[in-house]
Amino acid sequence: MKNLSRKPNISLPDSLKQKLVQRKDEGALRSIQKPNASWIDFSSNDYLGFSRNTSIAELATEKRKAYPNELHGATGSRLLTGNYEMIEDFESYLCHYYKTEASTVFNSGYDANLGLISSVAQRQDLILYDELSHASIRDGITLSKAKAYKFEHNHLEDLEKKLAKFKDQFETIYVVTEHVFSMDGDSADVDRIVELCERFGAYLILDEAHSIGTISKRGASEFSESIFARVITFGKSFGSHGAAVLGTQDLKQYLINFAKSFIYTTAPSVENTSRNWAAHEYLKQNPEDFEQLNFNINFFLDQIQSQNLSSYFIKSQSAIQSCVIGGNKKVKSISHQLQQDGFDVRAILSPTVPKGKERLRFCLHSYTTKEEIKKVLNHLTNYLIKK
Ligand SMILES: Cc1ncc(COP(=O)(O)O)c(C=O)c1O
């Protein structure tokens, strides 16, 4: 018989406590760290320094002033009271910027992937997704009713094999991948994936969270006409918060009707929208930060070669440079040591990445100096090689 305890159930159930214990035993217990402003940033997604850019802040204030009647809070979902003139104008701006027919703003990239993928993929459909896809893509897939198979990371022969195998078995096939991968920093061959999707009549969904502002100022805009949906985010290179899905007007109408993470949530604030708009205008007119970031990426690559670290790093031409070490405890220990030396380098642990592929993820920025790059790699060499 069930024990009818009178105590209120506010302590964590034993089964959940057990999961935390297991995480701890695996050296994978996550915690939120206090920020340390003195550390040199090799960890944030603020690739172009836009979150600290005062010109963008001023531009955003100007934009805000141009819409004096807008409220501070959106006051509701876009479908109810949360729609406002500035957000519509911003969406039109995004269409010009990214050469697309329509854009739909979401509160975050997570929300955009979740709402897009879960709503478009139906029970009778198939989703083929890169095995290293971000959690937001995977959660979107889980929420959809479609069948889903992963293909080997960036392995287009494997994707082609699966497209050929399933093309007659499913009404619609969606291919989901990332332009620049968040954990490995390498890029998808968009040209070839577009060609494959066209050949097999599949619908491509491309997550561009880490490619815009890093490998390109407008991401995969040259392929706009061939990509079913692109997800762009404002929390990385644009130094702010939010996201948009780019595609046709029909897709926009569909999302407004069926994407739950668009419908059942308060719209982004006018301050947030003005900031995102200002950041885009700034990037368009000021190439310096983008050029400096790319200089720093090349300098970092030269340094890992000259400091004999190449074998540890995944080859990438992006702002994400991953040093694969293996083992949660070891990676955590080196990241702590680097932090004590004044460098903010974070450990990426399993289960976020597969066991054995635990790593330090170096995020590169426009505002890092050559000296800082040299130094952090010097310190890393000490911990990796000379120990
Ligand atoms: C590839 C990818 N997609 C989507 C997201 C989610 O974006 P946001 O941070 O705006 O929710 C992230 C963020 O880490 C990401 O790396």
Coordinates of C-alpha atoms and ligand atoms in Angstrom, one line a residue:
M1 CA 0.0 0.0 0.0
K2 CA 1.2 3.5 -0.8
N3 CA 2.8 5.3 2.2
L4 CA 0.5 8.3 2.8
S5 CA 3.1 10.7 4.2
R6 CA 1.8 14.1 5.4
K7 CA 5.0 15.8 4.4
P8 CA 4.7 18.1 1.4
N9 CA 6.7 16.9 -1.6
I10 CA 9.2 19.7 -1.9
S11 CA 12.5 17.7 -1.7
L12 CA 13.8 16.2 -4.9
P13 CA 12.5 12.7 -5.6
D14 CA 15.1 10.0 -5.0
S15 CA 15.3 9.0 -8.6
L16 CA 16.3 12.6 -9.5
K17 CA 18.8 12.8 -6.7
Q18 CA 20.3 9.6 -8.1
K19 CA 20.8 11.2 -11.5
L20 CA 22.7 14.0 -9.9
V21 CA 24.9 11.5 -8.0
Q22 CA 25.6 9.7 -11.3
R23 CA 26.6 13.0 -13.0
K24 CA 28.9 13.7 -10.1
D25 CA 30.5 10.2 -10.3
E26 CA 31.1 10.7 -14.0
G27 CA 32.8 14.1 -13.4
A28 CA 30.0 15.7 -15.5
L29 CA 28.1 17.6 -12.9
R30 CA 27.3 21.0 -14.3
S31 CA 27.3 24.3 -12.3
I32 CA 26.9 27.9 -13.1
Q33 CA 30.2 29.8 -12.7
K34 CA 30.5 33.3 -11.3
P35 CA 31.7 35.6 -14.1
N36 CA 35.2 36.9 -13.7
A37 CA 35.7 40.1 -15.6
S38 CA 39.5 39.9 -15.5
W39 CA 39.7 36.7 -17.5
I40 CA 40.6 37.0 -21.2
D41 CA 37.6 35.8 -23.1
F42 CA 38.1 32.5 -25.0
S43 CA 34.6 31.3 -24.3
S44 CA 31.7 33.6 -25.1
N45 CA 29.8 33.7 -28.4
D46 CA 30.4 37.4 -28.7
Y47 CA 32.6 36.8 -31.7
L48 CA 32.6 40.4 -32.9
G49 CA 32.4 42.1 -29.6
F50 CA 29.0 43.5 -30.4
S51 CA 27.6 43.0 -26.9
R52 CA 30.2 45.6 -25.7
N53 CA 30.0 47.9 -28.7
T54 CA 28.8 51.4 -27.6
S55 CA 28.1 52.5 -31.2
I56 CA 25.6 49.7 -31.6
A57 CA 24.0 50.8 -28.3
E58 CA 23.7 54.3 -29.6
L59 CA 22.3 53.2 -32.9
A60 CA 19.7 51.1 -31.1
T61 CA 18.7 54.1 -29.0
E62 CA 18.2 56.1 -32.2
K63 CA 16.1 53.3 -33.7
R64 CA 14.0 53.1 -30.5
K65 CA 13.4 56.9 -30.7
A66 CA 12.1 56.5 -34.3
Y67 CA 9.2 54.4 -32.8
P68 CA 8.1 56.6 -29.9
N69 CA 4.7 55.0 -29.5
E70 CA 6.1 51.5 -28.9
L71 CA 5.7 50.1 -25.3
H72 CA 8.7 48.6 -23.5
G73 CA 7.2 45.2 -23.1
A74 CA 5.5 43.4 -26.0
T75 CA 2.5 42.7 -23.7
G76 CA 1.6 39.4 -25.3
S77 CA 2.1 36.9 -28.1
R78 CA 2.6 38.2 -31.6
L79 CA -0.8 36.7 -32.4
L80 CA -2.5 38.7 -29.7
T81 CA -1.3 42.1 -28.4
G82 CA 2.5 41.5 -28.9
N83 CA 2.8 42.5 -32.5
Y84 CA 4.3 46.0 -33.1
E85 CA 5.4 48.1 -36.0
M86 CA 9.2 47.9 -35.3
I87 CA 9.3 44.2 -35.2
E88 CA 7.5 44.0 -38.6
D89 CA 9.9 46.6 -40.1
F90 CA 12.8 44.6 -38.7
E91 CA 11.5 41.4 -40.3
S92 CA 11.4 43.3 -43.6
Y93 CA 14.9 44.5 -43.1
L94 CA 16.1 40.9 -42.5
C95 CA 14.5 39.9 -45.8
H96 CA 16.7 42.4 -47.6
Y97 CA 19.7 41.6 -45.6
Y98 CA 19.5 37.9 -46.1
K99 CA 17.9 37.9 -49.6
T100 CA 14.9 36.0 -48.5
E101 CA 11.2 36.3 -49.1
A102 CA 10.1 36.2 -45.5
S103 CA 11.5 36.2 -42.0
T104 CA 9.9 35.3 -38.7
V105 CA 11.5 36.4 -35.4
F106 CA 11.6 34.0 -32.5
N107 CA 12.7 34.6 -28.9
S108 CA 15.8 32.5 -29.3
G109 CA 17.6 30.1 -31.6
Y110 CA 16.4 27.3 -29.3
D111 CA 12.8 28.4 -29.7
A112 CA 13.3 28.8 -33.5
N113 CA 14.6 25.3 -34.0
L114 CA 12.1 23.8 -31.7
G115 CA 9.1 25.5 -33.3
L116 CA 10.2 25.1 -36.9
I117 CA 11.2 21.5 -36.9
S118 CA 8.5 20.2 -34.6
S119 CA 5.8 21.9 -36.6
V120 CA 6.9 21.2 -40.2
A121 CA 7.8 17.5 -39.9
Q122 CA 4.7 15.4 -39.9
R123 CA 4.0 11.8 -38.9
Q124 CA 4.5 10.5 -42.4
D125 CA 7.8 12.4 -43.0
L126 CA 11.4 11.6 -42.4
I127 CA 14.1 13.8 -40.9
L128 CA 17.8 13.1 -41.8
Y129 CA 20.0 15.1 -39.4
D130 CA 23.7 15.4 -38.9
E131 CA 24.8 13.4 -35.9
L132 CA 26.4 16.4 -34.3
S133 CA 23.4 18.6 -34.5
H134 CA 22.7 21.0 -31.6
A135 CA 20.3 20.0 -28.8
S136 CA 17.7 22.5 -30.0
I137 CA 17.5 20.6 -33.3
R138 CA 17.3 17.3 -31.6
D139 CA 14.6 18.5 -29.3
G140 CA 12.6 19.8 -32.3
I141 CA 12.9 16.4 -33.9
T142 CA 11.8 14.7 -30.6
L143 CA 8.8 16.9 -30.4
S144 CA 7.8 16.2 -34.1
K145 CA 6.0 13.1 -34.9
A146 CA 8.2 12.3 -37.9
K147 CA 10.7 9.4 -38.2
A148 CA 14.3 10.5 -37.8
Y149 CA 17.7 9.1 -38.6
K150 CA 21.0 10.7 -38.2
F151 CA 23.7 10.7 -40.8
E152 CA 27.4 10.6 -40.1
H153 CA 28.9 14.0 -39.3
N154 CA 29.5 16.0 -42.5
H155 CA 29.6 12.7 -44.4
L156 CA 27.7 13.5 -47.6
E157 CA 28.1 10.0 -49.0
D158 CA 26.2 8.7 -46.0
L159 CA 23.5 11.3 -46.4
E160 CA 23.2 10.5 -50.1
K161 CA 22.9 6.8 -49.3
K162 CA 20.1 7.5 -46.9
L163 CA 18.3 9.8 -49.3
A164 CA 18.5 7.2 -52.0
K165 CA 17.2 4.5 -49.6
F166 CA 14.3 6.4 -48.2
K167 CA 13.2 8.6 -51.1
D168 CA 10.2 6.5 -52.1
Q169 CA 9.2 5.5 -48.6
F170 CA 8.3 9.0 -47.2
E171 CA 6.1 11.7 -48.4
T172 CA 8.6 14.5 -47.4
I173 CA 12.2 14.2 -46.4
Y174 CA 13.8 17.1 -44.3
V175 CA 17.6 17.3 -44.1
V176 CA 18.8 19.3 -41.1
T177 CA 22.3 20.4 -40.5
E178 CA 24.4 23.3 -39.2
H179 CA 26.5 25.7 -41.3
V180 CA 29.2 25.9 -38.7
F181 CA 29.0 23.2 -36.0
S182 CA 28.8 24.5 -32.5
M183 CA 31.0 21.9 -30.9
D184 CA 33.6 21.0 -33.6
G185 CA 33.6 24.4 -35.4
D186 CA 33.8 22.8 -38.8
S187 CA 31.5 23.7 -41.7
A188 CA 29.0 21.9 -43.7
D189 CA 29.5 21.8 -47.5
V190 CA 26.3 23.8 -48.2
D191 CA 26.8 23.8 -51.9
R192 CA 26.9 20.0 -52.1
I193 CA 24.1 19.5 -49.6
V194 CA 21.8 21.9 -51.6
E195 CA 22.7 19.9 -54.7
L196 CA 21.8 16.6 -52.9
C197 CA 18.5 17.9 -51.6
E198 CA 17.6 19.2 -55.0
R199 CA 18.4 15.9 -56.6
F200 CA 16.3 13.9 -54.1
G201 CA 13.5 16.5 -53.7
A202 CA 14.4 16.9 -50.0
Y203 CA 13.8 20.0 -47.9
L204 CA 16.9 21.6 -46.3
I205 CA 16.9 23.2 -42.9
L206 CA 20.2 25.0 -42.2
D207 CA 21.1 26.3 -38.7
E208 CA 23.4 29.3 -39.2
A209 CA 23.9 30.3 -35.5
H210 CA 27.7 30.2 -35.7
S211 CA 28.3 31.1 -39.3
I212 CA 26.9 34.6 -39.6
G213 CA 29.4 37.2 -38.7
T214 CA 32.2 34.6 -38.5
I215 CA 32.8 32.9 -41.8
S216 CA 30.5 35.2 -43.7
K217 CA 28.5 38.4 -43.0
R218 CA 25.3 37.1 -44.5
G219 CA 25.7 33.3 -44.1
A220 CA 24.3 31.2 -46.8
S221 CA 22.3 34.0 -48.4
E222 CA 23.7 33.0 -51.9
F223 CA 21.7 29.8 -51.5
S224 CA 18.5 31.4 -50.3
E225 CA 16.5 30.3 -53.2
S226 CA 17.4 26.7 -52.6
I227 CA 17.1 26.3 -48.9
F228 CA 13.7 25.6 -47.3
A229 CA 14.5 27.2 -44.0
R230 CA 17.5 29.0 -42.5
V231 CA 17.7 29.6 -38.7
I232 CA 19.8 32.7 -37.8
T233 CA 20.4 33.8 -34.2
F234 CA 21.1 37.1 -32.6
G235 CA 22.8 35.9 -29.4
K236 CA 26.2 35.0 -31.1
S237 CA 27.9 37.4 -33.5
F238 CA 25.2 40.0 -33.0
G239 CA 25.8 40.1 -29.2
S240 CA 22.2 40.3 -28.3
H241 CA 19.4 37.7 -28.1
G242 CA 16.7 36.2 -30.3
A243 CA 16.5 34.5 -33.7
A244 CA 14.7 34.3 -37.0
V245 CA 13.6 31.7 -39.4
L246 CA 14.1 32.7 -43.1
G247 CA 12.2 31.2 -45.9
T248 CA 9.1 31.8 -48.1
Q249 CA 6.0 33.7 -47.2
D250 CA 4.1 30.4 -47.1
L251 CA 6.5 29.0 -44.5
K252 CA 6.0 32.2 -42.4
Q253 CA 2.3 31.8 -42.6
Y254 CA 2.7 28.1 -41.6
L255 CA 4.9 29.0 -38.6
I256 CA 2.5 31.7 -37.4
N257 CA -0.2 29.1 -37.4
F258 CA 1.6 26.0 -36.1
A259 CA 4.9 26.7 -34.5
K260 CA 4.1 26.6 -30.8
S261 CA 7.2 28.3 -29.6
F262 CA 6.1 31.3 -31.7
I263 CA 2.5 31.2 -30.8
Y264 CA 2.5 30.5 -27.0
T265 CA 5.0 33.0 -25.8
T266 CA 5.4 36.7 -25.2
A267 CA 7.0 38.5 -28.2
P268 CA 10.5 40.0 -27.9
S269 CA 10.7 43.5 -26.4
V270 CA 11.1 46.6 -28.5
E271 CA 14.5 47.2 -26.9
N272 CA 15.7 43.8 -28.0
T273 CA 14.4 44.3 -31.5
S274 CA 16.1 47.7 -31.8
R275 CA 19.4 46.2 -30.6
N276 CA 19.2 43.3 -33.1
W277 CA 18.4 45.7 -35.9
A278 CA 21.2 48.1 -35.0
A279 CA 23.7 45.2 -34.8
H280 CA 22.8 44.1 -38.4
E281 CA 23.2 47.7 -39.7
Y282 CA 26.5 48.1 -37.9
L283 CA 27.8 44.8 -39.3
K284 CA 26.8 45.8 -42.8
Q285 CA 28.5 49.2 -42.6
N286 CA 31.6 48.3 -40.6
P287 CA 33.7 45.4 -41.9
E288 CA 36.6 46.0 -39.4
D289 CA 35.5 43.6 -36.6
F290 CA 34.6 40.8 -39.1
E291 CA 38.1 41.3 -40.7
Q292 CA 39.9 41.4 -37.4
L293 CA 38.1 38.2 -36.3
N294 CA 39.2 36.4 -39.4
F295 CA 42.8 37.7 -38.9
N296 CA 42.7 36.3 -35.4
I297 CA 41.3 32.9 -36.6
N298 CA 44.2 32.6 -39.0
F299 CA 46.7 33.7 -36.4
F300 CA 45.3 31.1 -34.0
L301 CA 45.7 28.4 -36.6
D302 CA 49.3 29.5 -37.3
Q303 CA 50.1 29.3 -33.6
I304 CA 48.6 25.9 -33.1
Q305 CA 50.9 24.7 -35.9
S306 CA 54.0 26.5 -34.7
Q307 CA 53.4 25.3 -31.1
N308 CA 52.9 21.7 -32.3
L309 CA 49.3 21.5 -31.1
S310 CA 47.7 20.6 -34.4
S311 CA 47.1 17.0 -33.6
Y312 CA 44.8 18.1 -30.7
F313 CA 42.6 20.4 -32.7
I314 CA 39.7 19.7 -35.0
K315 CA 40.4 21.5 -38.3
S316 CA 38.2 24.5 -38.6
Q317 CA 38.3 27.9 -40.3
S318 CA 35.7 29.3 -38.0
A319 CA 35.7 31.1 -34.6
I320 CA 35.2 27.8 -32.8
Q321 CA 38.5 25.9 -32.3
S322 CA 38.1 22.6 -30.3
C323 CA 41.0 21.0 -28.6
V324 CA 39.9 17.4 -28.0
I325 CA 41.6 15.9 -24.9
G326 CA 39.2 13.2 -23.7
G327 CA 38.0 12.5 -20.2
N328 CA 35.7 14.8 -18.2
K329 CA 38.1 15.1 -15.3
K330 CA 41.2 15.8 -17.4
V331 CA 39.5 18.5 -19.5
K332 CA 38.0 20.1 -16.4
S333 CA 41.3 20.2 -14.7
I334 CA 43.1 21.9 -17.6
S335 CA 40.3 24.4 -18.0
H336 CA 40.6 25.3 -14.3
Q337 CA 44.3 25.7 -14.6
L338 CA 43.9 28.0 -17.6
Q339 CA 41.3 30.0 -15.7
Q340 CA 43.7 30.4 -12.8
D341 CA 46.2 31.7 -15.4
G342 CA 43.6 34.3 -16.4
F343 CA 42.1 32.7 -19.5
D344 CA 38.4 32.0 -19.8
V345 CA 38.5 28.6 -21.5
R346 CA 35.6 26.3 -20.9
A347 CA 35.5 22.5 -20.8
I348 CA 32.9 20.8 -22.9
L349 CA 32.0 17.5 -21.2
S350 CA 30.2 14.3 -22.1
P351 CA 27.3 13.9 -22.4
T352 CA 27.2 17.2 -24.3
V353 CA 29.9 15.7 -26.6
P354 CA 30.5 11.9 -27.0
K355 CA 32.5 10.1 -24.4
G356 CA 36.2 10.3 -25.3
K357 CA 35.7 13.5 -27.2
E358 CA 35.6 15.8 -24.2
R359 CA 37.4 19.0 -25.1
L360 CA 38.4 22.6 -24.4
R361 CA 36.4 24.9 -26.8
F362 CA 38.3 28.0 -27.7
C363 CA 36.0 30.7 -29.1
L364 CA 37.8 33.4 -30.9
H365 CA 37.0 37.1 -31.0
S366 CA 37.7 40.3 -32.9
Y367 CA 38.9 41.9 -29.7
T368 CA 41.6 39.4 -28.7
T369 CA 45.2 40.4 -29.2
K370 CA 47.9 38.3 -30.8
E371 CA 49.8 38.3 -27.5
E372 CA 46.8 36.8 -25.7
I373 CA 46.4 34.1 -28.3
K374 CA 50.1 33.2 -28.1
K375 CA 50.0 33.2 -24.4
V376 CA 46.9 31.0 -23.9
L377 CA 48.4 28.4 -26.3
N378 CA 51.7 28.5 -24.5
H379 CA 50.0 27.8 -21.3
L380 CA 47.9 25.0 -22.9
T381 CA 51.1 23.5 -24.3
N382 CA 52.5 23.4 -20.8
Y383 CA 49.6 21.5 -19.5
L384 CA 49.2 19.1 -22.4
I385 CA 52.7 18.3 -23.6
K386 CA 55.3 19.2 -21.1
K387 CA 53.6 17.6 -18.1
Ligands
LIG1 C1 23.9 25.5 -33.5 C2 23.0 26.2 -32.6 N1 21.7 26.4 -32.8 C3 20.9 27.0 -32.0 C4 21.3 27.5 -30.8 C5 20.4 28.2 -29.9 O1 20.5 29.6 -30.0 P1 20.1 30.5 -28.8 O2 21.2 30.6 -28.0 O3 19.7 31.8 -29.5 O4 18.9 29.9 -28.2 C6 22.7 27.4 -30.5 C7 23.2 27.9 -29.2 O5 24.0 27.5 -28.5 C8 23.5 26.7 -31.4 O6 24.8 26.6 -31.1

